[in-house]
Tab-separated table of N, CA and C in Angstrom:
chain	number	residue	atom	x	y	z
A	1	MET	N	163.586	114.067	113.912
A	1	MET	CA	163.019	113.973	115.249
A	1	MET	C	164.145	114.150	116.253
A	2	MET	N	163.839	114.848	117.345
A	2	MET	CA	164.792	114.965	118.450
A	2	MET	C	164.024	115.112	119.763
A	3	ILE	N	164.689	114.739	120.826
A	3	ILE	CA	164.143	114.871	122.170
A	3	ILE	C	164.645	116.190	122.745
A	4	VAL	N	163.753	116.932	123.395
A	4	VAL	CA	164.166	118.108	124.159
A	4	VAL	C	163.760	117.873	125.606
A	5	ASP	N	164.600	118.309	126.523
A	5	ASP	CA	164.235	118.163	127.928
A	5	ASP	C	163.655	119.472	128.453
A	6	ALA	N	163.218	119.462	129.692
A	6	ALA	CA	162.559	120.627	130.281
A	6	ALA	C	163.491	121.826	130.365
A	7	SER	N	164.796	121.599	130.492
A	7	SER	CA	165.731	122.728	130.562
A	7	SER	C	165.736	123.518	129.258
A	8	VAL	N	165.383	122.877	128.165
A	8	VAL	CA	165.271	123.543	126.868
A	8	VAL	C	163.871	124.131	126.707
A	9	ALA	N	162.841	123.341	126.966
A	9	ALA	CA	161.457	123.793	126.750
A	9	ALA	C	161.103	124.999	127.622
A	10	MET	N	161.637	125.076	128.820
A	10	MET	CA	161.303	126.224	129.668
A	10	MET	C	161.869	127.520	129.101
A	11	LYS	N	162.927	127.420	128.291
A	11	LYS	CA	163.503	128.609	127.661
A	11	LYS	C	162.584	129.178	126.581
A	12	TRP	N	161.569	128.427	126.177
A	12	TRP	CA	160.566	128.955	125.249
A	12	TRP	C	159.728	130.032	125.936
A	13	PHE	N	159.706	130.013	127.271
A	13	PHE	CA	158.830	130.901	128.038
A	13	PHE	C	159.568	131.849	128.965
A	14	LEU	N	160.727	131.455	129.438
A	14	LEU	CA	161.502	132.267	130.374
A	14	LEU	C	162.761	132.764	129.680
A	15	PRO	N	162.821	134.051	129.368
A	15	PRO	CA	163.992	134.561	128.658
A	15	PRO	C	165.259	134.437	129.505
A	16	GLU	N	166.238	133.754	128.949
A	16	GLU	CA	167.528	133.570	129.597
A	16	GLU	C	168.508	133.092	128.545
A	17	ALA	N	169.747	132.906	128.932
A	17	ALA	CA	170.756	132.439	127.986
A	17	ALA	C	170.267	131.168	127.300
A	18	GLY	N	170.332	131.158	125.989
A	18	GLY	CA	169.909	129.996	125.217
A	18	GLY	C	168.467	130.038	124.751
A	19	SER	N	167.706	131.034	125.170
A	19	SER	CA	166.287	131.087	124.772
A	19	SER	C	166.116	131.174	123.264
A	20	ARG	N	166.916	131.995	122.627
A	20	ARG	CA	166.801	132.152	121.166
A	20	ARG	C	167.034	130.813	120.462
A	21	GLU	N	168.045	130.075	120.901
A	21	GLU	CA	168.351	128.780	120.295
A	21	GLU	C	167.261	127.755	120.594
A	22	ALA	N	166.701	127.802	121.789
A	22	ALA	CA	165.618	126.884	122.148
A	22	ALA	C	164.379	127.156	121.297
A	23	ILE	N	164.049	128.424	121.113
A	23	ILE	CA	162.899	128.791	120.292
A	23	ILE	C	163.124	128.354	118.847
A	24	ALA	N	164.354	128.477	118.370
A	24	ALA	CA	164.666	128.034	117.010
A	24	ALA	C	164.422	126.534	116.851
A	25	LEU	N	164.708	125.753	117.901
A	25	LEU	CA	164.426	124.315	117.839
A	25	LEU	C	162.927	124.065	117.720
A	26	GLN	N	162.145	124.832	118.468
A	26	GLN	CA	160.703	124.654	118.475
A	26	GLN	C	160.114	124.938	117.090
A	27	SER	N	160.655	125.925	116.424
A	27	SER	CA	160.105	126.301	115.127
A	27	SER	C	160.929	125.739	113.965
A	28	GLY	N	161.903	124.905	114.273
A	28	GLY	CA	162.795	124.361	113.255
A	28	GLY	C	162.216	123.175	112.512
A	29	PRO	N	163.059	122.521	111.731
A	29	PRO	CA	162.592	121.438	110.857
A	29	PRO	C	162.347	120.102	111.563
A	30	HIS	N	162.821	119.967	112.800
A	30	HIS	CA	162.706	118.680	113.488
A	30	HIS	C	161.400	118.578	114.268
A	31	ASN	N	160.792	117.404	114.239
A	31	ASN	CA	159.709	117.119	115.170
A	31	ASN	C	160.347	116.898	116.531
A	32	LEU	N	159.656	117.333	117.573
A	32	LEU	CA	160.189	117.252	118.927
A	32	LEU	C	159.360	116.287	119.760
A	33	ALA	N	160.029	115.620	120.681
A	33	ALA	CA	159.352	114.681	121.579
A	33	ALA	C	159.978	114.769	122.955
A	34	ALA	N	159.234	114.265	123.945
A	34	ALA	CA	159.705	114.245	125.333
A	34	ALA	C	158.841	113.286	126.130
A	35	PRO	N	159.363	112.797	127.252
A	35	PRO	CA	158.505	112.053	128.179
A	35	PRO	C	157.411	112.991	128.705
A	36	SER	N	156.279	112.442	129.064
A	36	SER	CA	155.159	113.273	129.530
A	36	SER	C	155.494	114.045	130.809
A	37	LEU	N	156.520	113.656	131.519
A	37	LEU	CA	156.991	114.382	132.700
A	37	LEU	C	157.253	115.854	132.389
A	38	ILE	N	157.581	116.168	131.163
A	38	ILE	CA	157.912	117.537	130.772
A	38	ILE	C	156.767	118.500	131.068
A	39	ARG	N	155.520	118.011	131.010
A	39	ARG	CA	154.374	118.893	131.310
A	39	ARG	C	154.535	119.530	132.678
A	40	MET	N	154.807	118.711	133.675
A	40	MET	CA	154.942	119.199	135.043
A	40	MET	C	156.244	119.977	135.238
A	41	GLU	N	157.331	119.525	134.630
A	41	GLU	CA	158.614	120.189	134.845
A	41	GLU	C	158.614	121.625	134.322
A	42	VAL	N	158.063	121.858	133.149
A	42	VAL	CA	158.045	123.217	132.598
A	42	VAL	C	157.091	124.098	133.397
A	43	ALA	N	155.905	123.580	133.709
A	43	ALA	CA	154.968	124.355	134.533
A	43	ALA	C	155.599	124.674	135.886
A	44	GLY	N	156.304	123.729	136.472
A	44	GLY	CA	156.975	123.955	137.753
A	44	GLY	C	158.041	125.025	137.660
A	45	ALA	N	158.804	125.048	136.565
A	45	ALA	CA	159.832	126.080	136.380
A	45	ALA	C	159.197	127.464	136.278
A	46	ILE	N	158.079	127.558	135.588
A	46	ILE	CA	157.373	128.838	135.474
A	46	ILE	C	156.877	129.279	136.847
A	47	CYS	N	156.279	128.372	137.587
A	47	CYS	CA	155.772	128.700	138.926
A	47	CYS	C	156.900	129.118	139.869
A	48	ARG	N	158.039	128.424	139.807
A	48	ARG	CA	159.184	128.764	140.669
A	48	ARG	C	159.702	130.169	140.397
A	49	ALA	N	159.526	130.645	139.185
A	49	ALA	CA	160.035	131.976	138.821
A	49	ALA	C	159.271	133.098	139.520
A	50	THR	N	158.198	132.772	140.243
A	50	THR	CA	157.435	133.789	140.989
A	50	THR	C	157.873	133.876	142.442
A	51	ARG	N	158.739	132.966	142.876
A	51	ARG	CA	159.099	132.883	144.292
A	51	ARG	C	160.431	133.543	144.588
A	52	GLY	N	160.701	133.714	145.860
A	52	GLY	CA	161.973	134.257	146.308
A	52	GLY	C	161.904	135.754	146.548
A	53	ASN	N	163.025	136.296	146.975
A	53	ASN	CA	163.105	137.722	147.284
A	53	ASN	C	163.073	138.602	146.043
A	54	ASP	N	163.512	138.067	144.930
A	54	ASP	CA	163.550	138.825	143.687
A	54	ASP	C	162.934	137.975	142.567
A	55	PRO	N	161.613	137.817	142.578
A	55	PRO	CA	160.979	136.940	141.587
A	55	PRO	C	161.175	137.450	140.156
A	56	ARG	N	161.368	136.515	139.246
A	56	ARG	CA	161.549	136.860	137.833
A	56	ARG	C	160.232	137.198	137.157
A	57	LEU	N	159.137	136.640	137.681
A	57	LEU	CA	157.821	136.825	137.071
A	57	LEU	C	156.805	137.247	138.110
A	58	SER	N	155.843	138.046	137.683
A	58	SER	CA	154.691	138.315	138.542
A	58	SER	C	153.794	137.080	138.486
A	59	LYS	N	152.893	136.980	139.437
A	59	LYS	CA	151.970	135.838	139.447
A	59	LYS	C	151.082	135.860	138.216
A	60	ALA	N	150.669	137.056	137.785
A	60	ALA	CA	149.833	137.172	136.589
A	60	ALA	C	150.598	136.705	135.349
A	61	GLU	N	151.868	137.084	135.264
A	61	GLU	CA	152.690	136.662	134.126
A	61	GLU	C	152.885	135.153	134.144
A	62	ALA	N	153.113	134.588	135.309
A	62	ALA	CA	153.273	133.135	135.414
A	62	ALA	C	151.992	132.417	134.991
A	63	ASP	N	150.842	132.922	135.403
A	63	ASP	CA	149.571	132.322	134.968
A	63	ASP	C	149.462	132.346	133.448
A	64	ARG	N	149.825	133.485	132.852
A	64	ARG	CA	149.755	133.620	131.397
A	64	ARG	C	150.715	132.649	130.708
A	65	LEU	N	151.948	132.539	131.232
A	65	LEU	CA	152.921	131.639	130.633
A	65	LEU	C	152.534	130.171	130.805
A	66	CYS	N	151.964	129.828	131.958
A	66	CYS	CA	151.482	128.450	132.145
A	66	CYS	C	150.381	128.144	131.133
A	67	SER	N	149.493	129.091	130.904
A	67	SER	CA	148.436	128.889	129.903
A	67	SER	C	149.031	128.677	128.516
A	68	ARG	N	150.063	129.471	128.183
A	68	ARG	CA	150.735	129.291	126.884
A	68	ARG	C	151.385	127.912	126.796
A	69	TRP	N	152.015	127.483	127.890
A	69	TRP	CA	152.648	126.161	127.911
A	69	TRP	C	151.597	125.069	127.703
A	70	PHE	N	150.482	125.167	128.408
A	70	PHE	CA	149.444	124.145	128.258
A	70	PHE	C	148.858	124.162	126.844
A	71	SER	N	148.864	125.303	126.206
A	71	SER	CA	148.430	125.402	124.817
A	71	SER	C	149.402	124.654	123.897
A	72	VAL	N	150.700	124.804	124.154
A	72	VAL	CA	151.700	124.056	123.388
A	72	VAL	C	151.452	122.560	123.553
A	73	VAL	N	151.199	122.138	124.779
A	73	VAL	CA	150.947	120.724	125.054
A	73	VAL	C	149.694	120.256	124.305
A	74	GLU	N	148.620	121.032	124.387
A	74	GLU	CA	147.361	120.651	123.730
A	74	GLU	C	147.488	120.632	122.214
A	75	GLN	N	148.304	121.513	121.650
A	75	GLN	CA	148.485	121.569	120.201
A	75	GLN	C	149.392	120.454	119.681
A	76	ARG	N	149.942	119.682	120.599
A	76	ARG	CA	150.822	118.567	120.249
A	76	ARG	C	152.030	119.007	119.427
A	77	ILE	N	152.548	120.181	119.747
A	77	ILE	CA	153.779	120.669	119.131
A	77	ILE	C	154.934	119.755	119.543
A	78	LEU	N	154.751	119.137	120.681
A	78	LEU	CA	155.737	118.237	121.266
A	78	LEU	C	155.067	116.883	121.451
A	79	GLU	N	155.613	115.848	120.843
A	79	GLU	CA	155.053	114.506	121.034
A	79	GLU	C	155.392	114.031	122.441
A	80	MET	N	154.363	113.657	123.194
A	80	MET	CA	154.560	113.199	124.573
A	80	MET	C	154.526	111.665	124.620
A	81	VAL	N	155.527	111.107	125.257
A	81	VAL	CA	155.619	109.664	125.423
A	81	VAL	C	155.333	109.353	126.891
A	82	PRO	N	154.407	108.429	127.165
A	82	PRO	CA	154.075	108.124	128.564
A	82	PRO	C	155.299	107.686	129.367
A	83	ASP	N	155.468	108.305	130.526
A	83	ASP	CA	156.611	108.003	131.393
A	83	ASP	C	156.697	106.522	131.733
A	84	GLU	N	155.540	105.903	131.968
A	84	GLU	CA	155.563	104.507	132.416
A	84	GLU	C	156.174	103.562	131.388
A	85	THR	N	156.193	103.950	130.105
A	85	THR	CA	156.819	103.099	129.092
A	85	THR	C	158.346	103.186	129.138
A	86	LEU	N	158.863	104.175	129.844
A	86	LEU	CA	160.305	104.420	129.909
A	86	LEU	C	160.897	104.131	131.285
A	87	LEU	N	160.034	103.976	132.263
A	87	LEU	CA	160.457	104.006	133.665
A	87	LEU	C	161.443	102.913	134.059
A	88	LYS	N	161.212	101.684	133.668
A	88	LYS	CA	162.090	100.589	134.092
A	88	LYS	C	163.526	100.823	133.630
A	89	GLU	N	163.690	101.113	132.339
A	89	GLU	CA	165.028	101.336	131.803
A	89	GLU	C	165.629	102.633	132.338
A	90	ALA	N	164.802	103.649	132.535
A	90	ALA	CA	165.293	104.918	133.080
A	90	ALA	C	165.809	104.731	134.503
A	91	CYS	N	165.154	103.897	135.275
A	91	CYS	CA	165.638	103.599	136.637
A	91	CYS	C	167.027	102.960	136.583
A	92	SER	N	167.214	102.025	135.669
A	92	SER	CA	168.524	101.386	135.522
A	92	SER	C	169.585	102.408	135.138
A	93	LEU	N	169.231	103.319	134.227
A	93	LEU	CA	170.172	104.372	133.847
A	93	LEU	C	170.496	105.275	135.030
A	94	ALA	N	169.477	105.654	135.789
A	94	ALA	CA	169.682	106.546	136.941
A	94	ALA	C	170.641	105.921	137.943
A	95	VAL	N	170.489	104.631	138.173
A	95	VAL	CA	171.366	103.928	139.119
A	95	VAL	C	172.776	103.817	138.554
A	96	SER	N	172.896	103.402	137.293
A	96	SER	CA	174.235	103.196	136.731
A	96	SER	C	174.998	104.505	136.525
A	97	LEU	N	174.282	105.589	136.239
A	97	LEU	CA	174.931	106.883	136.013
A	97	LEU	C	175.066	107.716	137.286
A	98	GLY	N	174.315	107.343	138.324
A	98	GLY	CA	174.298	108.157	139.537
A	98	GLY	C	173.684	109.515	139.269
A	99	HIS	N	172.598	109.522	138.497
A	99	HIS	CA	171.966	110.768	138.070
A	99	HIS	C	170.462	110.696	138.331
A	100	PRO	N	169.789	111.863	138.491
A	100	PRO	CA	168.353	111.860	138.790
A	100	PRO	C	167.504	111.136	137.737
A	101	LEU	N	166.518	110.446	138.227
A	101	LEU	CA	165.613	109.665	137.387
A	101	LEU	C	164.923	110.521	136.332
A	102	ALA	N	164.488	111.712	136.694
A	102	ALA	CA	163.753	112.550	135.732
A	102	ALA	C	164.572	112.752	134.455
A	103	ASP	N	165.836	113.117	134.586
A	103	ASP	CA	166.682	113.309	133.408
A	103	ASP	C	166.852	112.010	132.629
A	104	CYS	N	166.901	110.911	133.346
A	104	CYS	CA	167.108	109.617	132.695
A	104	CYS	C	165.900	109.165	131.891
A	105	LEU	N	164.710	109.692	132.184
A	105	LEU	CA	163.547	109.415	131.326
A	105	LEU	C	163.789	109.970	129.927
A	106	TYR	N	164.303	111.191	129.845
A	106	TYR	CA	164.631	111.796	128.542
A	106	TYR	C	165.725	110.986	127.847
A	107	LEU	N	166.742	110.624	128.613
A	107	LEU	CA	167.862	109.871	128.057
A	107	LEU	C	167.399	108.519	127.525
A	108	GLU	N	166.545	107.840	128.262
A	108	GLU	CA	166.038	106.543	127.808
A	108	GLU	C	165.247	106.689	126.517
A	109	LEU	N	164.427	107.722	126.413
A	109	LEU	CA	163.650	107.921	125.190
A	109	LEU	C	164.580	108.162	123.996
A	110	ALA	N	165.571	109.022	124.169
A	110	ALA	CA	166.515	109.277	123.078
A	110	ALA	C	167.285	108.017	122.701
A	111	ASN	N	167.688	107.259	123.698
A	111	ASN	CA	168.417	106.019	123.469
A	111	ASN	C	167.534	104.997	122.751
A	112	ARG	N	166.309	104.862	123.200
A	112	ARG	CA	165.375	103.896	122.615
A	112	ARG	C	165.086	104.220	121.155
A	113	TRP	N	164.895	105.493	120.866
A	113	TRP	CA	164.570	105.906	119.496
A	113	TRP	C	165.820	106.198	118.667
A	114	ASN	N	167.001	106.153	119.299
A	114	ASN	CA	168.272	106.403	118.632
A	114	ASN	C	168.277	107.755	117.910
A	115	ILE	N	167.866	108.781	118.656
A	115	ILE	CA	167.827	110.143	118.127
A	115	ILE	C	168.480	111.091	119.131
A	116	PRO	N	168.847	112.300	118.690
A	116	PRO	CA	169.502	113.242	119.602
A	116	PRO	C	168.583	113.715	120.735
A	117	LEU	N	169.203	113.994	121.858
A	117	LEU	CA	168.572	114.640	123.005
A	117	LEU	C	169.281	115.969	123.201
A	118	VAL	N	168.527	117.063	123.209
A	118	VAL	CA	169.102	118.381	123.432
A	118	VAL	C	168.752	118.826	124.845
A	119	THR	N	169.764	119.242	125.585
A	119	THR	CA	169.591	119.702	126.953
A	119	THR	C	170.357	121.007	127.158
A	120	ALA	N	169.892	121.818	128.083
A	120	ALA	CA	170.625	123.017	128.498
A	120	ALA	C	171.296	122.788	129.845
A	121	ASP	N	171.224	121.571	130.337
A	121	ASP	CA	171.789	121.192	131.634
A	121	ASP	C	173.210	120.661	131.426
A	122	ARG	N	174.196	121.524	131.673
A	122	ARG	CA	175.589	121.147	131.427
A	122	ARG	C	176.026	119.955	132.284
A	123	VAL	N	175.606	119.914	133.542
A	123	VAL	CA	175.996	118.805	134.420
A	123	VAL	C	175.494	117.477	133.847
A	124	PHE	N	174.235	117.445	133.445
A	124	PHE	CA	173.658	116.251	132.834
A	124	PHE	C	174.426	115.885	131.561
A	125	HIS	N	174.590	116.846	130.681
A	125	HIS	CA	175.304	116.610	129.425
A	125	HIS	C	176.681	116.012	129.694
A	126	ASP	N	177.455	116.663	130.550
A	126	ASP	CA	178.825	116.234	130.800
A	126	ASP	C	178.894	114.849	131.437
A	127	ARG	N	177.896	114.515	132.223
A	127	ARG	CA	177.892	113.216	132.894
A	127	ARG	C	177.595	112.078	131.912
A	128	VAL	N	176.797	112.330	130.874
A	128	VAL	CA	176.325	111.223	130.031
A	128	VAL	C	176.881	111.209	128.608
A	129	VAL	N	177.475	112.297	128.145
A	129	VAL	CA	177.819	112.399	126.721
A	129	VAL	C	178.834	111.351	126.263
A	130	GLU	N	179.738	110.955	127.115
A	130	GLU	CA	180.724	109.955	126.697
A	130	GLU	C	180.044	108.620	126.385
A	131	ARG	N	179.106	108.254	127.211
A	131	ARG	CA	178.382	106.989	127.011
A	131	ARG	C	177.258	107.138	125.990
A	132	PHE	N	176.669	108.343	125.902
A	132	PHE	CA	175.551	108.603	124.993
A	132	PHE	C	175.886	109.826	124.132
A	133	PRO	N	176.650	109.619	123.053
A	133	PRO	CA	177.136	110.761	122.264
A	133	PRO	C	176.051	111.553	121.535
A	134	LYS	N	174.833	111.050	121.475
A	134	LYS	CA	173.751	111.804	120.831
A	134	LYS	C	173.142	112.854	121.757
A	135	VAL	N	173.648	112.955	122.991
A	135	VAL	CA	173.194	114.016	123.892
A	135	VAL	C	173.948	115.282	123.521
A	136	ARG	N	173.192	116.332	123.213
A	136	ARG	CA	173.782	117.590	122.751
A	136	ARG	C	173.458	118.713	123.726
A	137	LEU	N	174.419	119.571	123.944
A	137	LEU	CA	174.218	120.740	124.784
A	137	LEU	C	173.660	121.859	123.913
A	138	LEU	N	172.596	122.501	124.378
A	138	LEU	CA	171.981	123.605	123.651
A	138	LEU	C	173.006	124.710	123.445
A	139	LYS	N	173.119	125.195	122.242
A	139	LYS	CA	174.041	126.306	121.971
A	139	LYS	C	173.487	127.576	122.571
A	140	GLY	N	174.371	128.471	122.941
A	140	GLY	CA	173.960	129.765	123.441
A	140	GLY	C	173.750	129.840	124.935
A	141	ILE	N	174.039	128.762	125.675
A	141	ILE	CA	173.808	128.824	127.123
A	141	ILE	C	175.009	129.345	127.883
A	142	ASP	N	176.158	129.386	127.245
A	142	ASP	CA	177.348	129.932	127.916
A	142	ASP	C	177.378	131.435	127.711
A	143	PRO	N	177.735	132.203	128.759
A	143	PRO	CA	177.799	133.653	128.597
A	143	PRO	C	178.855	134.085	127.600
């Protein structure tokens, strides 16, 4: 079992550095879990890819990818843990680490279950790895 955060799960749908490694995690031998917040974070990343002067996705493609993401959620490929069961401790982590609460929900779940957390967020990884050595940086994200 391992925890994946939204920075990893979104690579299942948006091709970028580390996508191949993220997909390998999804189809690999480990069961995956995340706080339920991941539903909104991945959908939000897909939606954001349609905005700006040079959008990465068309609106039709984003709709299709959101549907695929919701299918992953419905198929329970990823075990979802209710955010409210993690919130109190995650708030304490966010304050003590000086880091956003959303990331600390993932960290609290990994800490509570004493299992690895895989992230593609280098800033998050670098900030917490000394205190939480089970936080792993996704391979393949560096150019």
